[in-house]
PDB file of C-alpha atoms in Angstrom:
ATOM      1  CA  SER A   1     106.201 166.422 120.547  1.00 91.00           C
ATOM      2  CA  TYR A   2     102.474 165.797 120.630  1.00 96.00           C
ATOM      3  CA  VAL A   3     100.493 167.784 123.198  1.00 97.00           C
ATOM      4  CA  LEU A   4      97.115 166.986 124.763  1.00 98.00           C
ATOM      5  CA  THR A   5      95.150 169.779 126.436  1.00 98.00           C
ATOM      6  CA  GLN A   6      92.491 169.222 129.103  1.00 98.00           C
ATOM      7  CA  PRO A   7      90.556 171.711 131.220  1.00 98.00           C
ATOM      8  CA  PRO A   8      91.949 171.740 134.766  1.00 98.00           C
ATOM      9  CA  SER A   9      88.559 171.276 136.361  1.00 98.00           C
ATOM     10  CA  VAL A  10      84.946 170.425 135.643  1.00 98.00           C
ATOM     11  CA  SER A  11      82.061 170.649 138.104  1.00 98.00           C
ATOM     12  CA  VAL A  12      78.754 168.855 137.800  1.00 98.00           C
ATOM     13  CA  ALA A  13      75.759 168.184 140.008  1.00 98.00           C
ATOM     14  CA  PRO A  14      74.840 164.607 140.893  1.00 98.00           C
ATOM     15  CA  GLY A  15      72.620 163.017 138.278  1.00 98.00           C
ATOM     16  CA  GLN A  16      73.762 165.375 135.558  1.00 98.00           C
ATOM     17  CA  THR A  17      76.138 164.737 132.659  1.00 98.00           C
ATOM     18  CA  ALA A  18      79.843 165.568 132.838  1.00 98.00           C
ATOM     19  CA  THR A  19      81.818 166.289 129.696  1.00 98.00           C
ATOM     20  CA  ILE A  20      85.621 166.322 129.755  1.00 98.00           C
ATOM     21  CA  THR A  21      87.465 167.371 126.634  1.00 98.00           C
ATOM     22  CA  CYS A  22      90.930 166.525 125.360  1.00 98.00           C
ATOM     23  CA  GLY A  23      92.360 168.667 122.603  1.00 98.00           C
ATOM     24  CA  GLY A  24      95.160 167.714 120.245  1.00 98.00           C
ATOM     25  CA  ASN A  25      96.239 168.390 116.677  1.00 97.00           C
ATOM     26  CA  ASN A  26      94.149 166.070 114.462  1.00 97.00           C
ATOM     27  CA  ILE A  27      93.489 163.874 117.497  1.00 98.00           C
ATOM     28  CA  GLY A  28      90.640 162.289 115.540  1.00 97.00           C
ATOM     29  CA  SER A  29      93.258 160.299 113.629  1.00 97.00           C
ATOM     30  CA  LYS A  30      94.557 158.710 116.838  1.00 97.00           C
ATOM     31  CA  SER A  31      93.172 156.237 119.363  1.00 97.00           C
ATOM     32  CA  VAL A  32      92.344 158.025 122.605  1.00 98.00           C
ATOM     33  CA  HIS A  33      92.256 156.381 126.009  1.00 98.00           C
ATOM     34  CA  TRP A  34      90.860 157.713 129.292  1.00 98.00           C
ATOM     35  CA  TYR A  35      91.794 157.005 132.905  1.00 98.00           C
ATOM     36  CA  GLN A  36      90.143 157.715 136.220  1.00 98.00           C
ATOM     37  CA  GLN A  37      92.361 158.269 139.255  1.00 98.00           C
ATOM     38  CA  LYS A  38      91.100 158.705 142.788  1.00 98.00           C
ATOM     39  CA  PRO A  39      93.339 160.083 145.558  1.00 97.00           C
ATOM     40  CA  GLY A  40      96.010 157.644 146.668  1.00 96.00           C
ATOM     41  CA  GLN A  41      95.075 155.069 144.036  1.00 98.00           C
ATOM     42  CA  ALA A  42      96.506 153.884 140.754  1.00 98.00           C
ATOM     43  CA  PRO A  43      94.791 155.039 137.561  1.00 98.00           C
ATOM     44  CA  VAL A  44      92.004 152.900 136.109  1.00 98.00           C
ATOM     45  CA  LEU A  45      91.328 152.606 132.387  1.00 98.00           C
ATOM     46  CA  VAL A  46      87.701 153.643 131.770  1.00 98.00           C
ATOM     47  CA  VAL A  47      87.632 154.080 127.985  1.00 98.00           C
ATOM     48  CA  TYR A  48      90.054 152.830 125.314  1.00 98.00           C
ATOM     49  CA  ASP A  49      90.221 153.182 121.556  1.00 98.00           C
ATOM     50  CA  ASP A  50      88.062 156.327 121.673  1.00 98.00           C
ATOM     51  CA  SER A  51      84.848 154.681 122.827  1.00 98.00           C
ATOM     52  CA  ASP A  52      85.316 151.114 124.099  1.00 98.00           C
ATOM     53  CA  ARG A  53      84.850 150.242 127.746  1.00 98.00           C
ATOM     54  CA  PRO A  54      86.863 147.635 129.644  1.00 97.00           C
ATOM     55  CA  SER A  55      84.822 145.013 131.427  1.00 96.00           C
ATOM     56  CA  GLY A  56      83.460 146.271 134.707  1.00 96.00           C
ATOM     57  CA  ILE A  57      83.253 149.919 133.645  1.00 98.00           C
ATOM     58  CA  PRO A  58      79.652 151.221 133.783  1.00 97.00           C
ATOM     59  CA  GLU A  59      77.880 152.154 130.569  1.00 97.00           C
ATOM     60  CA  ARG A  60      77.597 155.661 132.013  1.00 98.00           C
ATOM     61  CA  PHE A  61      81.165 156.211 130.779  1.00 98.00           C
ATOM     62  CA  SER A  62      81.423 156.867 127.061  1.00 98.00           C
ATOM     63  CA  GLY A  63      83.864 158.464 124.680  1.00 98.00           C
ATOM     64  CA  SER A  64      84.049 160.075 121.275  1.00 98.00           C
ATOM     65  CA  ASN A  65      86.799 161.472 119.096  1.00 98.00           C
ATOM     66  CA  SER A  66      86.724 163.668 116.031  1.00 98.00           C
ATOM     67  CA  GLY A  67      88.755 166.446 114.507  1.00 98.00           C
ATOM     68  CA  ASN A  68      90.873 168.138 117.146  1.00 98.00           C
ATOM     69  CA  THR A  69      88.862 167.084 120.203  1.00 98.00           C
ATOM     70  CA  ALA A  70      88.197 163.859 122.065  1.00 98.00           C
ATOM     71  CA  THR A  71      85.504 163.766 124.728  1.00 98.00           C
ATOM     72  CA  LEU A  72      84.793 161.658 127.776  1.00 98.00           C
ATOM     73  CA  THR A  73      81.144 161.769 128.816  1.00 98.00           C
ATOM     74  CA  ILE A  74      79.899 160.560 132.172  1.00 98.00           C
ATOM     75  CA  SER A  75      76.124 160.279 132.372  1.00 98.00           C
ATOM     76  CA  ARG A  76      74.094 160.299 135.567  1.00 98.00           C
ATOM     77  CA  VAL A  77      77.120 161.388 137.555  1.00 98.00           C
ATOM     78  CA  GLU A  78      77.502 159.941 141.044  1.00 97.00           C
ATOM     79  CA  ALA A  79      79.490 161.173 144.009  1.00 98.00           C
ATOM     80  CA  GLY A  80      81.864 158.236 143.497  1.00 97.00           C
ATOM     81  CA  ASP A  81      82.845 159.571 140.069  1.00 98.00           C
ATOM     82  CA  GLU A  82      84.705 162.455 141.698  1.00 98.00           C
ATOM     83  CA  ALA A  83      88.297 161.958 140.593  1.00 98.00           C
ATOM     84  CA  ASP A  84      91.035 163.116 138.248  1.00 98.00           C
ATOM     85  CA  TYR A  85      90.600 162.086 134.629  1.00 98.00           C
ATOM     86  CA  TYR A  86      93.414 161.813 132.095  1.00 98.00           C
ATOM     87  CA  CYS A  87      93.316 161.361 128.337  1.00 98.00           C
ATOM     88  CA  GLN A  88      96.174 159.579 126.601  1.00 98.00           C
ATOM     89  CA  VAL A  89      97.366 158.666 123.132  1.00 98.00           C
ATOM     90  CA  TRP A  90     100.304 156.754 121.709  1.00 96.00           C
ATOM     91  CA  ASP A  91     102.446 158.929 119.428  1.00 92.00           C
ATOM     92  CA  ALA A  92     105.631 156.869 119.172  1.00 90.00           C
ATOM     93  CA  ARG A  93     105.569 157.184 122.952  1.00 95.00           C
ATOM     94  CA  GLY A  94     102.955 157.581 125.633  1.00 97.00           C
ATOM     95  CA  VAL A  95     101.408 161.036 125.857  1.00 98.00           C
ATOM     96  CA  PHE A  96      99.049 162.100 128.641  1.00 98.00           C
ATOM     97  CA  GLY A  97      96.905 165.160 128.979  1.00 98.00           C
ATOM     98  CA  GLY A  98      97.404 167.307 132.046  1.00 98.00           C
ATOM     99  CA  GLY A  99      94.353 165.893 133.780  1.00 98.00           C
ATOM    100  CA  THR A 100      90.935 167.212 134.734  1.00 98.00           C
ATOM    101  CA  LYS A 101      89.623 167.251 138.268  1.00 98.00           C
ATOM    102  CA  LEU A 102      85.954 166.329 138.263  1.00 98.00           C
ATOM    103  CA  THR A 103      84.046 167.758 141.213  1.00 98.00           C
ATOM    104  CA  VAL A 104      80.596 166.391 141.945  1.00 98.00           C
TER     105      VAL A 104
ATOM    106  CA  GLU B   1      93.475 137.791 137.741  1.00 95.00           C
ATOM    107  CA  VAL B   2      96.287 140.129 136.719  1.00 96.00           C
ATOM    108  CA  GLN B   3      98.414 141.539 139.530  1.00 98.00           C
ATOM    109  CA  LEU B   4     101.388 143.868 139.263  1.00 98.00           C
ATOM    110  CA  VAL B   5     103.375 144.574 142.410  1.00 98.00           C
ATOM    111  CA  GLU B   6     106.081 147.225 142.377  1.00 98.00           C
ATOM    112  CA  SER B   7     108.908 147.471 144.880  1.00 98.00           C
ATOM    113  CA  GLY B   8     112.299 149.082 145.276  1.00 97.00           C
ATOM    114  CA  GLY B   9     111.358 152.678 145.918  1.00 97.00           C
ATOM    115  CA  GLY B  10     112.649 154.741 148.791  1.00 97.00           C
ATOM    116  CA  LEU B  11     114.638 157.790 149.807  1.00 97.00           C
ATOM    117  CA  ILE B  12     117.772 158.248 147.736  1.00 97.00           C
ATOM    118  CA  GLN B  13     120.308 161.055 147.520  1.00 97.00           C
ATOM    119  CA  PRO B  14     120.761 163.086 144.329  1.00 97.00           C
ATOM    120  CA  GLY B  15     123.137 161.325 141.971  1.00 97.00           C
ATOM    121  CA  GLY B  16     122.276 157.933 143.363  1.00 97.00           C
ATOM    122  CA  SER B  17     120.846 154.864 141.650  1.00 97.00           C
ATOM    123  CA  LEU B  18     117.844 152.642 142.225  1.00 96.00           C
ATOM    124  CA  ARG B  19     116.320 149.570 140.652  1.00 98.00           C
ATOM    125  CA  LEU B  20     112.561 149.286 140.680  1.00 98.00           C
ATOM    126  CA  SER B  21     110.881 145.911 140.288  1.00 98.00           C
ATOM    127  CA  CYS B  22     107.417 144.940 139.108  1.00 98.00           C
ATOM    128  CA  ALA B  23     106.439 141.349 139.861  1.00 98.00           C
ATOM    129  CA  ALA B  24     103.653 140.134 137.596  1.00 98.00           C
ATOM    130  CA  SER B  25     101.079 137.394 137.947  1.00 97.00           C
ATOM    131  CA  GLY B  26      98.204 136.576 135.637  1.00 96.00           C
ATOM    132  CA  LEU B  27     100.177 137.766 132.622  1.00 96.00           C
ATOM    133  CA  ILE B  28     103.496 136.902 131.019  1.00 96.00           C
ATOM    134  CA  VAL B  29     105.848 139.868 131.017  1.00 96.00           C
ATOM    135  CA  SER B  30     107.845 138.544 128.072  1.00 95.00           C
ATOM    136  CA  SER B  31     104.730 138.115 125.927  1.00 95.00           C
ATOM    137  CA  ASP B  32     103.176 141.497 126.639  1.00 95.00           C
ATOM    138  CA  TYR B  33     104.159 145.113 126.157  1.00 97.00           C
ATOM    139  CA  MET B  34     105.075 146.612 129.525  1.00 98.00           C
ATOM    140  CA  SER B  35     105.556 150.250 130.499  1.00 98.00           C
ATOM    141  CA  TRP B  36     106.614 152.428 133.383  1.00 98.00           C
ATOM    142  CA  VAL B  37     104.584 155.561 134.124  1.00 98.00           C
ATOM    143  CA  ARG B  38     105.406 158.044 136.875  1.00 98.00           C
ATOM    144  CA  GLN B  39     103.544 160.725 138.789  1.00 98.00           C
ATOM    145  CA  ALA B  40     105.262 163.477 140.722  1.00 98.00           C
ATOM    146  CA  PRO B  41     103.526 164.558 143.945  1.00 97.00           C
ATOM    147  CA  GLY B  42     100.409 166.541 143.089  1.00 97.00           C
ATOM    148  CA  LYS B  43     101.136 166.344 139.355  1.00 98.00           C
ATOM    149  CA  GLY B  44      99.843 164.441 136.351  1.00 98.00           C
ATOM    150  CA  LEU B  45     100.818 161.136 134.778  1.00 98.00           C
ATOM    151  CA  GLU B  46     104.019 160.932 132.743  1.00 98.00           C
ATOM    152  CA  TRP B  47     105.035 157.999 130.563  1.00 98.00           C
ATOM    153  CA  VAL B  48     108.608 156.842 131.142  1.00 98.00           C
ATOM    154  CA  SER B  49     109.462 153.755 129.094  1.00 98.00           C
ATOM    155  CA  ILE B  50     108.193 150.681 127.273  1.00 98.00           C
ATOM    156  CA  ILE B  51     109.595 147.251 126.514  1.00 97.00           C
ATOM    157  CA  TYR B  52     107.939 145.310 123.719  1.00 97.00           C
ATOM    158  CA  SER B  53     107.530 141.556 123.680  1.00 95.00           C
ATOM    159  CA  GLY B  54     110.376 141.334 121.164  1.00 95.00           C
ATOM    160  CA  GLY B  55     112.667 143.222 123.510  1.00 95.00           C
ATOM    161  CA  THR B  56     112.714 146.610 121.788  1.00 96.00           C
ATOM    162  CA  THR B  57     112.747 149.498 124.260  1.00 97.00           C
ATOM    163  CA  TYR B  58     111.802 153.157 124.074  1.00 96.00           C
ATOM    164  CA  TYR B  59     112.155 156.016 126.534  1.00 97.00           C
ATOM    165  CA  ALA B  60     110.726 159.445 127.168  1.00 96.00           C
ATOM    166  CA  ASP B  61     112.955 162.303 126.116  1.00 94.00           C
ATOM    167  CA  PHE B  62     113.613 163.397 129.695  1.00 92.00           C
ATOM    168  CA  VAL B  63     115.298 160.056 130.457  1.00 93.00           C
ATOM    169  CA  LYS B  64     118.417 161.079 128.529  1.00 85.00           C
ATOM    170  CA  GLY B  65     120.123 157.726 128.935  1.00 91.00           C
ATOM    171  CA  ARG B  66     119.704 157.570 132.711  1.00 96.00           C
ATOM    172  CA  PHE B  67     116.989 154.871 132.834  1.00 97.00           C
ATOM    173  CA  THR B  68     117.043 151.280 131.594  1.00 98.00           C
ATOM    174  CA  ILE B  69     113.974 149.090 131.303  1.00 98.00           C
ATOM    175  CA  SER B  70     114.453 145.328 131.345  1.00 98.00           C
ATOM    176  CA  ARG B  71     112.757 142.097 132.344  1.00 98.00           C
ATOM    177  CA  ASP B  72     113.595 138.715 133.815  1.00 97.00           C
ATOM    178  CA  ASN B  73     111.480 136.135 132.049  1.00 95.00           C
ATOM    179  CA  SER B  74     112.244 133.419 134.604  1.00 96.00           C
ATOM    180  CA  LYS B  75     110.927 135.629 137.403  1.00 97.00           C
ATOM    181  CA  ASN B  76     108.148 137.188 135.302  1.00 98.00           C
ATOM    182  CA  THR B  77     109.382 140.548 136.557  1.00 98.00           C
ATOM    183  CA  LEU B  78     109.861 143.958 134.951  1.00 98.00           C
ATOM    184  CA  TYR B  79     112.602 146.332 136.081  1.00 98.00           C
ATOM    185  CA  LEU B  80     113.535 149.982 135.798  1.00 98.00           C
ATOM    186  CA  GLN B  81     117.118 150.921 136.577  1.00 98.00           C
ATOM    187  CA  ILE B  82     117.366 154.630 137.369  1.00 97.00           C
ATOM    188  CA  ASN B  83     120.787 156.280 137.542  1.00 97.00           C
ATOM    189  CA  SER B  84     121.979 159.828 138.243  1.00 96.00           C
ATOM    190  CA  LEU B  85     118.812 160.562 140.167  1.00 96.00           C
ATOM    191  CA  ARG B  86     117.627 164.164 140.368  1.00 96.00           C
ATOM    192  CA  ALA B  87     115.115 165.879 142.622  1.00 97.00           C
ATOM    193  CA  GLU B  88     112.700 166.092 139.700  1.00 96.00           C
ATOM    194  CA  ASP B  89     112.668 162.280 139.489  1.00 97.00           C
ATOM    195  CA  THR B  90     110.736 162.227 142.779  1.00 98.00           C
ATOM    196  CA  ALA B  91     107.493 160.456 141.936  1.00 98.00           C
ATOM    197  CA  VAL B  92     105.360 157.383 142.325  1.00 98.00           C
ATOM    198  CA  TYR B  93     106.458 154.926 139.655  1.00 98.00           C
ATOM    199  CA  TYR B  94     103.834 152.584 138.241  1.00 98.00           C
ATOM    200  CA  CYS B  95     104.304 149.592 135.991  1.00 98.00           C
ATOM    201  CA  ALA B  96     101.491 148.925 133.548  1.00 98.00           C
ATOM    202  CA  ARG B  97     100.628 146.431 130.868  1.00 98.00           C
ATOM    203  CA  THR B  98     100.364 148.203 127.555  1.00 97.00           C
ATOM    204  CA  GLY B  99      97.829 147.275 124.911  1.00 93.00           C
ATOM    205  CA  ASP B 100      98.691 147.148 121.225  1.00 91.00           C
ATOM    206  CA  ARG B 101      97.227 150.615 120.658  1.00 93.00           C
ATOM    207  CA  GLY B 102      99.097 152.068 123.585  1.00 95.00           C
ATOM    208  CA  TYR B 103      96.560 151.983 126.375  1.00 98.00           C
ATOM    209  CA  PHE B 104      97.506 150.914 129.904  1.00 98.00           C
ATOM    210  CA  ASP B 105      94.959 148.365 131.041  1.00 97.00           C
ATOM    211  CA  TYR B 106      96.549 146.921 134.166  1.00 98.00           C
ATOM    212  CA  TRP B 107      98.461 148.966 136.720  1.00 98.00           C
ATOM    213  CA  GLY B 108     100.409 148.200 139.848  1.00 98.00           C
ATOM    214  CA  GLN B 109      99.890 150.123 143.067  1.00 98.00           C
ATOM    215  CA  GLY B 110     103.068 152.134 142.517  1.00 98.00           C
ATOM    216  CA  THR B 111     106.318 152.610 144.415  1.00 98.00           C
ATOM    217  CA  LEU B 112     107.451 156.004 145.708  1.00 98.00           C
ATOM    218  CA  VAL B 113     110.905 157.293 144.845  1.00 98.00           C
ATOM    219  CA  THR B 114     112.039 160.345 146.816  1.00 98.00           C
ATOM    220  CA  VAL B 115     115.243 162.045 145.752  1.00 98.00           C
ATOM    221  CA  SER B 116     116.530 164.313 148.473  1.00 97.00           C
ATOM    222  CA  SER B 117     119.669 165.029 150.458  1.00 94.00           C
TER     223      SER B 117
END
């Protein structure tokens, strides 16, 4: 089965740029989606199809995908961005990465 | 506005059964792809099952025939029947609309299933 690998944690200072990676075998050939989840809340889709943003998601959230790594980039990080982030692909079934806790 | 409201969770003994419901508004369950995703306490997200608009269903390997996804078009409601419950099935269960490339764009608030004696 397909496996997605994320770093368990990432720390960043306010105003800086956070980069969260998602590794998978030839992941560049798949569409990658990213979710933000704050404690006690349902996940929220922040990036889909590698780099598209749903309406209402700030432009500070961006994504890229190539080779064996997909990346979620959060620019000008704010305290409110502190959350768990999950990458996900569809490989005949839903596959999630293990999640990355972003600490601001 | 899309709203998904899950219900049916609770405390259940090992080996028991439960039916989770997801009442939808702002979308038509029979016209969309709909999934269940679960999250064990303190753990990550885990996809459970999908039902396509045509009625085809798929399940995660760990289901092993114990879960059944279905829908009631007249009630615009999605269901997940869970049988032979195990302690490791303890989780918050979310329903989510699924886009054509597999992303989950609308989520319910989740319903907690606790399997314990």
